[in-house]
Amino acid sequence: VTDVAMVRSVVEAGAATLSDGEAAKMPSLSQKWVVGEQVEPGDRRYYEPTGLLYKVREGQGHTTQADWTPDQTPAMWAVIDVEHAGTLEDPIPAAKGMDYIYGKYYSDPEDGNIYLCKRTGEEPGGTINLQYLPHELIGQYFEAA
C-alpha cells in the first residue's frame, strides 16, 4: 500500500463520520463510487462524473453495476447536498434524481434560472423524487421565480 493510498483511506474514514450536510461540502473526500461494490442503505459515495455525493436509499442495498450509476438510478441513490435554505436568496442546487420539496426554490444547473417547486393540491414541505431538472417540468412541478 502506497503512502497516498494510506492517506486516502484515512481521509475517507474521517469523511464517513461527518453529517450528510458536512460531507456534501467536500464530496470528493468521501469514498468513491466503484463498480462491483456491495453497498447498504445509508452508505454514501462520491460520483466523480457529476461531482455529487449520493446516499443509498432505505431498502435499496445492492451491488453496484456499470449501468446503475447513482445519477441514472434515483430510486436507489439520493443526492446529498450542502444545506441550503431553499429560499429565493439561497436556492437549492437542482440535480436529476433528487428529492424536491414543495415550497422550496431550486437553481437549475443547465439554464442558471431559479424555480419554485409547486404543484396544485400539494402542501409546502411535501417531497417528490424527480428524474428531471426544473426547467424540464415548468407548469407541472415548477414555476419560474
PDB file of C-alpha atoms in Angstrom:
ATOM      1  CA  VAL A   1       0.000   0.000   0.000  1.00  0.00           C
ATOM      2  CA  THR A   2       1.426   3.338  -1.020  1.00  0.00           C
ATOM      3  CA  ASP A   3       1.538   6.346   1.253  1.00  0.00           C
ATOM      4  CA  VAL A   4      -1.029   8.067  -0.948  1.00  0.00           C
ATOM      5  CA  ALA A   5      -3.441   5.132  -0.670  1.00  0.00           C
ATOM      6  CA  MET A   6      -2.985   5.072   3.105  1.00  0.00           C
ATOM      7  CA  VAL A   7      -3.679   8.802   3.400  1.00  0.00           C
ATOM      8  CA  ARG A   8      -6.732   8.439   1.155  1.00  0.00           C
ATOM      9  CA  SER A   9      -8.161   5.666   3.352  1.00  0.00           C
ATOM     10  CA  VAL A  10      -7.699   7.848   6.460  1.00  0.00           C
ATOM     11  CA  VAL A  11      -9.412  10.784   4.734  1.00  0.00           C
ATOM     12  CA  GLU A  12     -12.341   8.587   3.632  1.00  0.00           C
ATOM     13  CA  ALA A  13     -12.710   7.185   7.158  1.00  0.00           C
ATOM     14  CA  GLY A  14     -12.819  10.723   8.542  1.00  0.00           C
ATOM     15  CA  ALA A  15     -15.373  11.828   5.939  1.00  0.00           C
ATOM     16  CA  ALA A  16     -17.594   8.873   6.878  1.00  0.00           C
ATOM     17  CA  THR A  17     -18.044  10.367  10.368  1.00  0.00           C
ATOM     18  CA  LEU A  18     -19.389  13.686   9.030  1.00  0.00           C
ATOM     19  CA  SER A  19     -23.075  14.533   8.787  1.00  0.00           C
ATOM     20  CA  ASP A  20     -24.589  14.415   5.305  1.00  0.00           C
ATOM     21  CA  GLY A  21     -24.564  18.218   5.078  1.00  0.00           C
ATOM     22  CA  GLU A  22     -20.931  18.470   6.175  1.00  0.00           C
ATOM     23  CA  ALA A  23     -19.819  15.677   3.835  1.00  0.00           C
ATOM     24  CA  ALA A  24     -21.616  17.349   0.917  1.00  0.00           C
ATOM     25  CA  LYS A  25     -19.429  20.445   1.347  1.00  0.00           C
ATOM     26  CA  MET A  26     -16.396  18.319   0.407  1.00  0.00           C
ATOM     27  CA  PRO A  27     -17.880  15.410  -1.595  1.00  0.00           C
ATOM     28  CA  SER A  28     -14.606  14.271  -3.165  1.00  0.00           C
ATOM     29  CA  LEU A  29     -13.246  13.357   0.275  1.00  0.00           C
ATOM     30  CA  SER A  30     -15.855  10.609   0.623  1.00  0.00           C
ATOM     31  CA  GLN A  31     -15.394   7.095  -0.686  1.00  0.00           C
ATOM     32  CA  LYS A  32     -15.690   6.983  -4.467  1.00  0.00           C
ATOM     33  CA  TRP A  33     -18.426   5.050  -6.242  1.00  0.00           C
ATOM     34  CA  VAL A  34     -16.967   1.994  -7.995  1.00  0.00           C
ATOM     35  CA  VAL A  35     -18.418  -0.905  -9.955  1.00  0.00           C
ATOM     36  CA  GLY A  36     -18.839  -4.233  -8.168  1.00  0.00           C
ATOM     37  CA  GLU A  37     -19.094  -2.983  -4.598  1.00  0.00           C
ATOM     38  CA  GLN A  38     -21.792  -4.117  -2.152  1.00  0.00           C
ATOM     39  CA  VAL A  39     -23.493  -1.004  -0.727  1.00  0.00           C
ATOM     40  CA  GLU A  40     -26.053  -0.809   2.057  1.00  0.00           C
ATOM     41  CA  PRO A  41     -28.765   1.744   2.899  1.00  0.00           C
ATOM     42  CA  GLY A  42     -27.152   4.881   4.285  1.00  0.00           C
ATOM     43  CA  ASP A  43     -23.797   4.325   2.554  1.00  0.00           C
ATOM     44  CA  ARG A  44     -22.504   7.485   0.880  1.00  0.00           C
ATOM     45  CA  ARG A  45     -20.433   7.566  -2.301  1.00  0.00           C
ATOM     46  CA  TYR A  46     -18.857  10.343  -4.323  1.00  0.00           C
ATOM     47  CA  TYR A  47     -19.647  10.009  -8.023  1.00  0.00           C
ATOM     48  CA  GLU A  48     -16.876  11.811  -9.886  1.00  0.00           C
ATOM     49  CA  PRO A  49     -18.663  12.403 -13.242  1.00  0.00           C
ATOM     50  CA  THR A  50     -21.336  14.549 -11.536  1.00  0.00           C
ATOM     51  CA  GLY A  51     -19.182  15.865  -8.697  1.00  0.00           C
ATOM     52  CA  LEU A  52     -22.005  15.000  -6.286  1.00  0.00           C
ATOM     53  CA  LEU A  53     -22.346  12.927  -3.153  1.00  0.00           C
ATOM     54  CA  TYR A  54     -25.044  10.231  -3.120  1.00  0.00           C
ATOM     55  CA  LYS A  55     -26.577   8.082  -0.391  1.00  0.00           C
ATOM     56  CA  VAL A  56     -28.131   4.623  -0.782  1.00  0.00           C
ATOM     57  CA  ARG A  57     -31.857   4.862  -0.084  1.00  0.00           C
ATOM     58  CA  GLU A  58     -33.594   2.757   2.568  1.00  0.00           C
ATOM     59  CA  GLY A  59     -34.304  -0.762   1.317  1.00  0.00           C
ATOM     60  CA  GLN A  60     -32.022  -0.305  -1.698  1.00  0.00           C
ATOM     61  CA  GLY A  61     -28.828  -2.131  -0.791  1.00  0.00           C
ATOM     62  CA  HIS A  62     -27.251  -3.666  -3.897  1.00  0.00           C
ATOM     63  CA  THR A  63     -24.040  -4.471  -5.734  1.00  0.00           C
ATOM     64  CA  THR A  64     -23.037  -1.557  -7.942  1.00  0.00           C
ATOM     65  CA  GLN A  65     -23.045  -2.077 -11.689  1.00  0.00           C
ATOM     66  CA  ALA A  66     -21.668  -0.025 -14.571  1.00  0.00           C
ATOM     67  CA  ASP A  67     -25.185   0.639 -15.892  1.00  0.00           C
ATOM     68  CA  TRP A  68     -26.588   1.511 -12.433  1.00  0.00           C
ATOM     69  CA  THR A  69     -24.677   4.710 -11.747  1.00  0.00           C
ATOM     70  CA  PRO A  70     -26.056   6.975  -8.994  1.00  0.00           C
ATOM     71  CA  ASP A  71     -27.110   9.693 -11.443  1.00  0.00           C
ATOM     72  CA  GLN A  72     -29.102   7.159 -13.502  1.00  0.00           C
ATOM     73  CA  THR A  73     -30.762   5.226 -10.647  1.00  0.00           C
ATOM     74  CA  PRO A  74     -32.519   7.764  -8.396  1.00  0.00           C
ATOM     75  CA  ALA A  75     -34.722   5.024  -6.946  1.00  0.00           C
ATOM     76  CA  MET A  76     -31.568   3.589  -5.342  1.00  0.00           C
ATOM     77  CA  TRP A  77     -29.467   6.726  -4.724  1.00  0.00           C
ATOM     78  CA  ALA A  78     -30.417  10.109  -3.243  1.00  0.00           C
ATOM     79  CA  VAL A  79     -28.342  13.206  -3.955  1.00  0.00           C
ATOM     80  CA  ILE A  80     -26.869  14.745  -0.808  1.00  0.00           C
ATOM     81  CA  ASP A  81     -26.321  18.478  -0.982  1.00  0.00           C
ATOM     82  CA  VAL A  82     -24.882  21.214   1.162  1.00  0.00           C
ATOM     83  CA  GLU A  83     -27.656  22.596   3.304  1.00  0.00           C
ATOM     84  CA  HIS A  84     -29.473  25.484   1.644  1.00  0.00           C
ATOM     85  CA  ALA A  85     -32.493  27.404   2.894  1.00  0.00           C
ATOM     86  CA  GLY A  86     -34.409  26.805  -0.330  1.00  0.00           C
ATOM     87  CA  THR A  87     -35.352  30.477  -0.458  1.00  0.00           C
ATOM     88  CA  LEU A  88     -35.131  32.791  -3.434  1.00  0.00           C
ATOM     89  CA  GLU A  89     -31.914  34.183  -1.890  1.00  0.00           C
ATOM     90  CA  ASP A  90     -30.451  30.737  -1.091  1.00  0.00           C
ATOM     91  CA  PRO A  91     -31.900  28.243  -3.611  1.00  0.00           C
ATOM     92  CA  ILE A  92     -31.071  24.550  -3.512  1.00  0.00           C
ATOM     93  CA  PRO A  93     -28.937  23.365  -6.467  1.00  0.00           C
ATOM     94  CA  ALA A  94     -31.130  21.017  -8.508  1.00  0.00           C
ATOM     95  CA  ALA A  95     -29.991  17.614  -9.747  1.00  0.00           C
ATOM     96  CA  LYS A  96     -31.739  14.820 -11.609  1.00  0.00           C
ATOM     97  CA  GLY A  97     -32.970  12.171  -9.209  1.00  0.00           C
ATOM     98  CA  MET A  98     -33.119  14.333  -6.120  1.00  0.00           C
ATOM     99  CA  ASP A  99     -35.971  14.705  -3.663  1.00  0.00           C
ATOM    100  CA  TYR A 100     -37.602  18.078  -4.283  1.00  0.00           C
ATOM    101  CA  ILE A 101     -39.591  19.831  -1.550  1.00  0.00           C
ATOM    102  CA  TYR A 102     -42.779  21.692  -2.406  1.00  0.00           C
ATOM    103  CA  GLY A 103     -42.489  25.377  -1.482  1.00  0.00           C
ATOM    104  CA  LYS A 104     -38.684  25.495  -1.881  1.00  0.00           C
ATOM    105  CA  TYR A 105     -36.664  27.271  -4.553  1.00  0.00           C
ATOM    106  CA  TYR A 106     -34.127  25.479  -6.767  1.00  0.00           C
ATOM    107  CA  SER A 107     -31.377  26.699  -9.081  1.00  0.00           C
ATOM    108  CA  ASP A 108     -31.210  24.785 -12.354  1.00  0.00           C
ATOM    109  CA  PRO A 109     -27.609  23.983 -13.371  1.00  0.00           C
ATOM    110  CA  GLU A 110     -28.452  23.809 -17.083  1.00  0.00           C
ATOM    111  CA  ASP A 111     -30.127  27.176 -17.604  1.00  0.00           C
ATOM    112  CA  GLY A 112     -28.999  29.057 -14.467  1.00  0.00           C
ATOM    113  CA  ASN A 113     -32.548  30.103 -13.555  1.00  0.00           C
ATOM    114  CA  ILE A 114     -34.350  29.739 -10.236  1.00  0.00           C
ATOM    115  CA  TYR A 115     -37.612  27.818  -9.913  1.00  0.00           C
ATOM    116  CA  LEU A 116     -40.218  27.269  -7.213  1.00  0.00           C
ATOM    117  CA  CYS A 117     -41.333  23.673  -6.659  1.00  0.00           C
ATOM    118  CA  LYS A 118     -45.107  23.947  -6.668  1.00  0.00           C
ATOM    119  CA  ARG A 119     -47.994  21.708  -7.695  1.00  0.00           C
ATOM    120  CA  THR A 120     -51.724  22.167  -7.340  1.00  0.00           C
ATOM    121  CA  GLY A 121     -53.036  20.089  -4.460  1.00  0.00           C
ATOM    122  CA  GLU A 122     -49.630  19.649  -2.792  1.00  0.00           C
ATOM    123  CA  GLU A 123     -48.757  21.221   0.542  1.00  0.00           C
ATOM    124  CA  PRO A 124     -45.453  23.008   1.222  1.00  0.00           C
ATOM    125  CA  GLY A 125     -42.985  20.613   2.842  1.00  0.00           C
ATOM    126  CA  GLY A 126     -44.136  17.549   0.917  1.00  0.00           C
ATOM    127  CA  THR A 127     -41.464  15.833  -1.170  1.00  0.00           C
ATOM    128  CA  ILE A 128     -41.274  14.196  -4.562  1.00  0.00           C
ATOM    129  CA  ASN A 129     -38.399  12.437  -6.296  1.00  0.00           C
ATOM    130  CA  LEU A 130     -37.988  13.686  -9.848  1.00  0.00           C
ATOM    131  CA  GLN A 131     -35.616  12.456 -12.522  1.00  0.00           C
ATOM    132  CA  TYR A 132     -35.684  15.783 -14.353  1.00  0.00           C
ATOM    133  CA  LEU A 133     -34.395  19.302 -13.806  1.00  0.00           C
ATOM    134  CA  PRO A 134     -36.817  22.139 -13.000  1.00  0.00           C
ATOM    135  CA  HIS A 135     -36.711  23.730 -16.464  1.00  0.00           C
ATOM    136  CA  GLU A 136     -37.926  20.423 -17.913  1.00  0.00           C
ATOM    137  CA  LEU A 137     -41.042  20.414 -15.713  1.00  0.00           C
ATOM    138  CA  ILE A 138     -42.334  24.018 -15.910  1.00  0.00           C
ATOM    139  CA  GLY A 139     -46.074  24.082 -15.349  1.00  0.00           C
ATOM    140  CA  GLN A 140     -46.085  20.581 -13.877  1.00  0.00           C
ATOM    141  CA  TYR A 141     -43.863  20.689 -10.781  1.00  0.00           C
ATOM    142  CA  PHE A 142     -42.126  24.062 -11.095  1.00  0.00           C
ATOM    143  CA  GLU A 143     -42.742  27.666 -11.901  1.00  0.00           C
ATOM    144  CA  ALA A 144     -40.118  30.262 -12.832  1.00  0.00           C
ATOM    145  CA  ALA A 145     -39.200  32.560  -9.956  1.00  0.00           C
TER     146      ALA A 145
END
